[in-house]
Short mmCIF file of C-alpha atoms in Angstrom, two decimals:
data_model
loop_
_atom_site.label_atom_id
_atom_site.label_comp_id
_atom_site.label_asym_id
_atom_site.label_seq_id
_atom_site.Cartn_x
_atom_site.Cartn_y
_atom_site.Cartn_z
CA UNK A 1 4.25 -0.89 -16.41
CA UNK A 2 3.62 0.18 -12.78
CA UNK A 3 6.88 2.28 -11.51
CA UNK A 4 6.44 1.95 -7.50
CA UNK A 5 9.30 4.88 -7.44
CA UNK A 6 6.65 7.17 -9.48
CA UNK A 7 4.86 9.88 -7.24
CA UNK A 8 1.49 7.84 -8.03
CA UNK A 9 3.17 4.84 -7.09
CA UNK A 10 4.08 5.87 -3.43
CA UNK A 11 0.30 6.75 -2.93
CA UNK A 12 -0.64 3.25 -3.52
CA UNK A 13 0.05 -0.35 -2.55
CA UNK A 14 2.00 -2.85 -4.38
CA UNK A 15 1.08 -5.48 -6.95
CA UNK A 16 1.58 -9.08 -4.80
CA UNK A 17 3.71 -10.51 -7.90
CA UNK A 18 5.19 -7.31 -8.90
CA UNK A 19 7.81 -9.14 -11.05
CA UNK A 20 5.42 -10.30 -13.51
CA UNK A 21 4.23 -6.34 -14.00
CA UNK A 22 7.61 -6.10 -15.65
CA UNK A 23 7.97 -9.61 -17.16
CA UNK A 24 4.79 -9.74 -18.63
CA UNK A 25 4.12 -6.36 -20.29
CA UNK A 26 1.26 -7.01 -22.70
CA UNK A 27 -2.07 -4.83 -22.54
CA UNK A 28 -0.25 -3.02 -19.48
CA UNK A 29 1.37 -5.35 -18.04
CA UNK A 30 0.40 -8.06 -16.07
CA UNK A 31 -2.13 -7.74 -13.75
CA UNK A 32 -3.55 -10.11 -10.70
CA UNK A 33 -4.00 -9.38 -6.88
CA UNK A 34 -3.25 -6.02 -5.04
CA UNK A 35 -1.67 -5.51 -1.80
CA UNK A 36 -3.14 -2.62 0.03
CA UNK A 37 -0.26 -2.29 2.47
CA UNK A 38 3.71 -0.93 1.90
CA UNK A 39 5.77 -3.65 0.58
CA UNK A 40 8.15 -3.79 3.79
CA UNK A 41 5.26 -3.62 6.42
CA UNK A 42 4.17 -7.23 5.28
CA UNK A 43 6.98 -8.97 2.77
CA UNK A 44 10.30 -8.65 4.46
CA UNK A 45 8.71 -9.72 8.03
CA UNK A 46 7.15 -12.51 5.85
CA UNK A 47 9.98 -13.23 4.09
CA UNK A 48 12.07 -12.99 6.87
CA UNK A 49 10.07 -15.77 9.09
CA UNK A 50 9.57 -18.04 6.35
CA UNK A 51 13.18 -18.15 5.62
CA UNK A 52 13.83 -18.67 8.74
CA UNK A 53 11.72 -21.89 9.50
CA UNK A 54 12.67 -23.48 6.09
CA UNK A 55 15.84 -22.99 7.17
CA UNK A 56 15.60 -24.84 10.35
CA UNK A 57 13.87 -27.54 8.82
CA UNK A 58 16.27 -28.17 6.29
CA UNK A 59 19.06 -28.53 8.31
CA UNK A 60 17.57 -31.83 10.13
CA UNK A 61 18.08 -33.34 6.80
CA UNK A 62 21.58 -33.22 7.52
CA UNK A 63 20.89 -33.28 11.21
CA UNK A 64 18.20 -35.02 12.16
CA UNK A 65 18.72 -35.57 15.75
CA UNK A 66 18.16 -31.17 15.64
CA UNK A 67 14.14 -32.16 14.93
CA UNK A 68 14.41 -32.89 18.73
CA UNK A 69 16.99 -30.65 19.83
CA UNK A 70 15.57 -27.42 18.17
CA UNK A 71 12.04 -28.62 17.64
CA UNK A 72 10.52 -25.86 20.16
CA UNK A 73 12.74 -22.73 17.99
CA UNK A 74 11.28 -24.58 14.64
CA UNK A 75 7.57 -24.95 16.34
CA UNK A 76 7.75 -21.19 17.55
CA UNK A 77 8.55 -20.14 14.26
CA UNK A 78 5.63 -22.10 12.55
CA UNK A 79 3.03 -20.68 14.63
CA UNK A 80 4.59 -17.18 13.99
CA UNK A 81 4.85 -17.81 10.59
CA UNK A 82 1.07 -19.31 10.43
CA UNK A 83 -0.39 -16.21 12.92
CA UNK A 84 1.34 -13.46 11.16
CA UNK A 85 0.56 -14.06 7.50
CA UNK A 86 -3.39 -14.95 8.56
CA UNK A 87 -5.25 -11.52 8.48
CA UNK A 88 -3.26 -11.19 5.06
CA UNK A 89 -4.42 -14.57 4.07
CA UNK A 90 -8.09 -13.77 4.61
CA UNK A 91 -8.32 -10.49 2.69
CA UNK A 92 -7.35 -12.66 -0.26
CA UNK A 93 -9.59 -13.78 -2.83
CA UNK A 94 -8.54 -17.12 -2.57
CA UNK A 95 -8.79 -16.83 1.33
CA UNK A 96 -9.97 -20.47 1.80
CA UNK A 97 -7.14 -21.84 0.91
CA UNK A 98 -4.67 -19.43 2.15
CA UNK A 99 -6.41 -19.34 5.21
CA UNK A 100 -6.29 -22.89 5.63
CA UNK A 101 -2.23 -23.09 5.53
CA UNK A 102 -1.86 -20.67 7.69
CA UNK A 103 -4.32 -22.71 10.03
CA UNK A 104 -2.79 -26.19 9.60
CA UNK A 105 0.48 -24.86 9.94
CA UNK A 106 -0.27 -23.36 13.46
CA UNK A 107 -2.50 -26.19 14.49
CA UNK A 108 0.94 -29.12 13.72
CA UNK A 109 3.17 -26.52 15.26
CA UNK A 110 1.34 -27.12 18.05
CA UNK A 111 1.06 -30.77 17.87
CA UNK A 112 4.90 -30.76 17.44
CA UNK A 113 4.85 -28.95 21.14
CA UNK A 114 2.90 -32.23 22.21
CA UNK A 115 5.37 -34.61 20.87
CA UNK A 116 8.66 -33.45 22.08
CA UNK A 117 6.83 -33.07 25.66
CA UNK A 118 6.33 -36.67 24.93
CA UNK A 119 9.25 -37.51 23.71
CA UNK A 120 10.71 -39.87 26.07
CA UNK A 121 8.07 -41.72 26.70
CA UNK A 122 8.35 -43.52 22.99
CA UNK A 123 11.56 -41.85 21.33
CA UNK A 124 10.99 -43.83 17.95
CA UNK A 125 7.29 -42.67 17.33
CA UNK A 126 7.93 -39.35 18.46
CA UNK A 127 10.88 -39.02 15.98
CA UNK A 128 8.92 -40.09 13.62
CA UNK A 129 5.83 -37.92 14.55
CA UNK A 130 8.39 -35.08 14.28
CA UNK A 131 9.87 -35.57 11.08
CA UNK A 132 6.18 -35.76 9.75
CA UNK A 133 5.29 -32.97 11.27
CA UNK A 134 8.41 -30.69 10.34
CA UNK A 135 7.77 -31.99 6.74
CA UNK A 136 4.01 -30.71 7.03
CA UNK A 137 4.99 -27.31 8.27
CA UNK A 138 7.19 -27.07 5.73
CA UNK A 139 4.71 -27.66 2.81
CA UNK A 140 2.98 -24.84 4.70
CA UNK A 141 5.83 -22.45 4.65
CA UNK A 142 6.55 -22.96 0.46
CA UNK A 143 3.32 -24.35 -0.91
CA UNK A 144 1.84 -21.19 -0.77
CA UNK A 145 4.09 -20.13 -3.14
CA UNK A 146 2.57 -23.18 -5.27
CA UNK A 147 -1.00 -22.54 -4.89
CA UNK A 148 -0.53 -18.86 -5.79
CA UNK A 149 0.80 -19.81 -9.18
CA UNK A 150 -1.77 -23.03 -9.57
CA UNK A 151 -4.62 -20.78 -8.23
CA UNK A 152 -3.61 -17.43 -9.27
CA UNK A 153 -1.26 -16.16 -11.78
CA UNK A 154 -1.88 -19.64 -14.17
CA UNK A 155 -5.22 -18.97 -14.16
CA UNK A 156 -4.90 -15.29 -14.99
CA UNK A 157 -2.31 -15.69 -17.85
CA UNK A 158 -4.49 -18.49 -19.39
CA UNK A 159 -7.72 -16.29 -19.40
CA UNK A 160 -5.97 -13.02 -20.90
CA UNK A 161 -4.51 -15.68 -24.03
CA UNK A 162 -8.24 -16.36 -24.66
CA UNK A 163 -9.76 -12.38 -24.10
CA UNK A 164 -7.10 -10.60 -24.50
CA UNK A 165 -7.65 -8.88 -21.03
CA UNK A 166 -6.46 -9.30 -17.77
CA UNK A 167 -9.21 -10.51 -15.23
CA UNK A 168 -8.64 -7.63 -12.97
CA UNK A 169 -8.50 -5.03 -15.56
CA UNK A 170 -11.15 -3.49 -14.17
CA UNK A 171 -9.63 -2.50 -11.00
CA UNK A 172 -6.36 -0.42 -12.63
CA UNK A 173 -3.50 -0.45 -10.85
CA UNK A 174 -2.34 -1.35 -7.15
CA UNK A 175 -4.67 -0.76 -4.59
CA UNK A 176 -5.40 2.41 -2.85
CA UNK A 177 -3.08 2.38 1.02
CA UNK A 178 -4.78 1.94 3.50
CA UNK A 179 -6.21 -1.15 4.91
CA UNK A 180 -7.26 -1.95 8.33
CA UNK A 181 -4.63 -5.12 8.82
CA UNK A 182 -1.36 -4.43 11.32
CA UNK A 183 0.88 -3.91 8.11
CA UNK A 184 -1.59 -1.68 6.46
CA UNK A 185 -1.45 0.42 9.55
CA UNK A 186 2.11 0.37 10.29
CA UNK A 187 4.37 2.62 8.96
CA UNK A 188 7.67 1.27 6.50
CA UNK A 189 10.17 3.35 8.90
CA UNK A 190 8.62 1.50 11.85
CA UNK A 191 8.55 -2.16 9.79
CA UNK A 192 12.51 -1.45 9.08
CA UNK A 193 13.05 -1.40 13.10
CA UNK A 194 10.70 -4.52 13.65
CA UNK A 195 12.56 -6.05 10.64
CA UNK A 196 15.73 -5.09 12.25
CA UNK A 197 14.86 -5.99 15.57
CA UNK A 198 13.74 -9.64 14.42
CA UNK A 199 16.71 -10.40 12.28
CA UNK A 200 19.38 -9.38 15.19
CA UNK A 201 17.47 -11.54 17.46
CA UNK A 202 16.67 -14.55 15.25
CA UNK A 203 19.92 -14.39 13.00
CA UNK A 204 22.26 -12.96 15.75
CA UNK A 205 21.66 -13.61 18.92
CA UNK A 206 19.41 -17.48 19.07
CA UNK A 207 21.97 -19.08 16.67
CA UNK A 208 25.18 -17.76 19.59
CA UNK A 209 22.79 -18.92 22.35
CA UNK A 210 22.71 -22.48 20.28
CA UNK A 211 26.14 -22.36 19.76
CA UNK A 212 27.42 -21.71 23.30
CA UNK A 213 24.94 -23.70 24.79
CA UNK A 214 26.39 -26.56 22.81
CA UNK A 215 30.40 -25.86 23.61
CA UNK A 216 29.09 -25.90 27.42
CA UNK A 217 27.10 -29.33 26.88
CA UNK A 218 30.71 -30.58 25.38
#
């Protein structure tokens, strides 16, 4: 299986579902879509964005009257979260869909603008307006995850049980670095400080803003 520790395996990019090299070993482990870029440039930014908009969202299930209150954080986030992972999303084979998410999610993030503007004009459609459109980004934020398994690694499992090879066999191992995309380009020492940066000011410093911006309201 491919050892990203290896000397080979810091020349190269990561497998997207790494995991599954190790889980499924057979004919050399499993085998699907490259990424050309260092893991960190691209999946803890990712990772770190998406987390933080499902996160938001599923709090106005206990809290709904916070679709409202931090609908413009929870919008913000969307559109970052739909304009960062596009230009990954289109070097993808299955960049249509992909592509679309990322697409829908920025376009209802924006809608979502629109309705709290409007808010108090009709507070009972635009409540419900939000809560639709919180639920849509949110199918954007985790049913990529979805389509990559329905679209992606099912597929590829099912056609190596009838062959007995993995559709991509014939491009071995990860991808060669670089790309031309922002995190194929940017360095993992510089990605740490952007991760850094974001996580201090998203996990830190907005959530003590909310919080003393609420003990002055009361």
């Amino acid at each position: 299986a491919f050892d990203p520790e290896s000397e080979e395996g810091k020349k190269v990019g990561l497998y997207a579902t790494i995991n599954l090299v190790e889980w499924i070993r057979s004919d050399g482990g499993y085998q699907g879509n490259k990424l050309s870029c260092p893991a960190i440039s691209f999946f803890l930014i990712h990772i770190m964005i998406g987390i933080t908009v499902l996160m938001l969202i599923a709090m106005t299930f206990i809290y709904p009257s916070w679709r409202r209150k931090y609908g413009y954080w929870t919008f913000s986030f969307g559109i970052a979260l739909g304009v960062h992972t596009m230009p990954a999303a289109l070097q993808h084979p299955l960049w249509l869909p992909f592509g679309f998410t990322c697409l829908y999610v920025i376009v209802t993030s924006l809608l979502g603008f629109r309705t709290l503007r409007l808010y108090d004009r009709n507070p009972r459609t635009c409540e419900r307006h939000l809560e639709i459109e919180h639920y849509v980004v949110a199918f954007g934020a985790w049913g990529a995850g979805f389509a990559k398994i329905l679209l992606g690694i099912l597929p590829n499992i099912s056609k190596h049980g009838k062959t007995g090879k993995w559709p991509l066999a014939k491009f071995p191992g990860p991808s060669e670095l670089f790309g031309d995309t922002l995190y194929d380009l940017m360095s993992e020492e510089f990605a740490l400080k952007v991760f850094l940066g974001l996580i201090i000011f998203i996990w830190v410093l907005v959530p003590m803003h909310c919080f003393m911006s609420t003990l002055t309201l009361s």
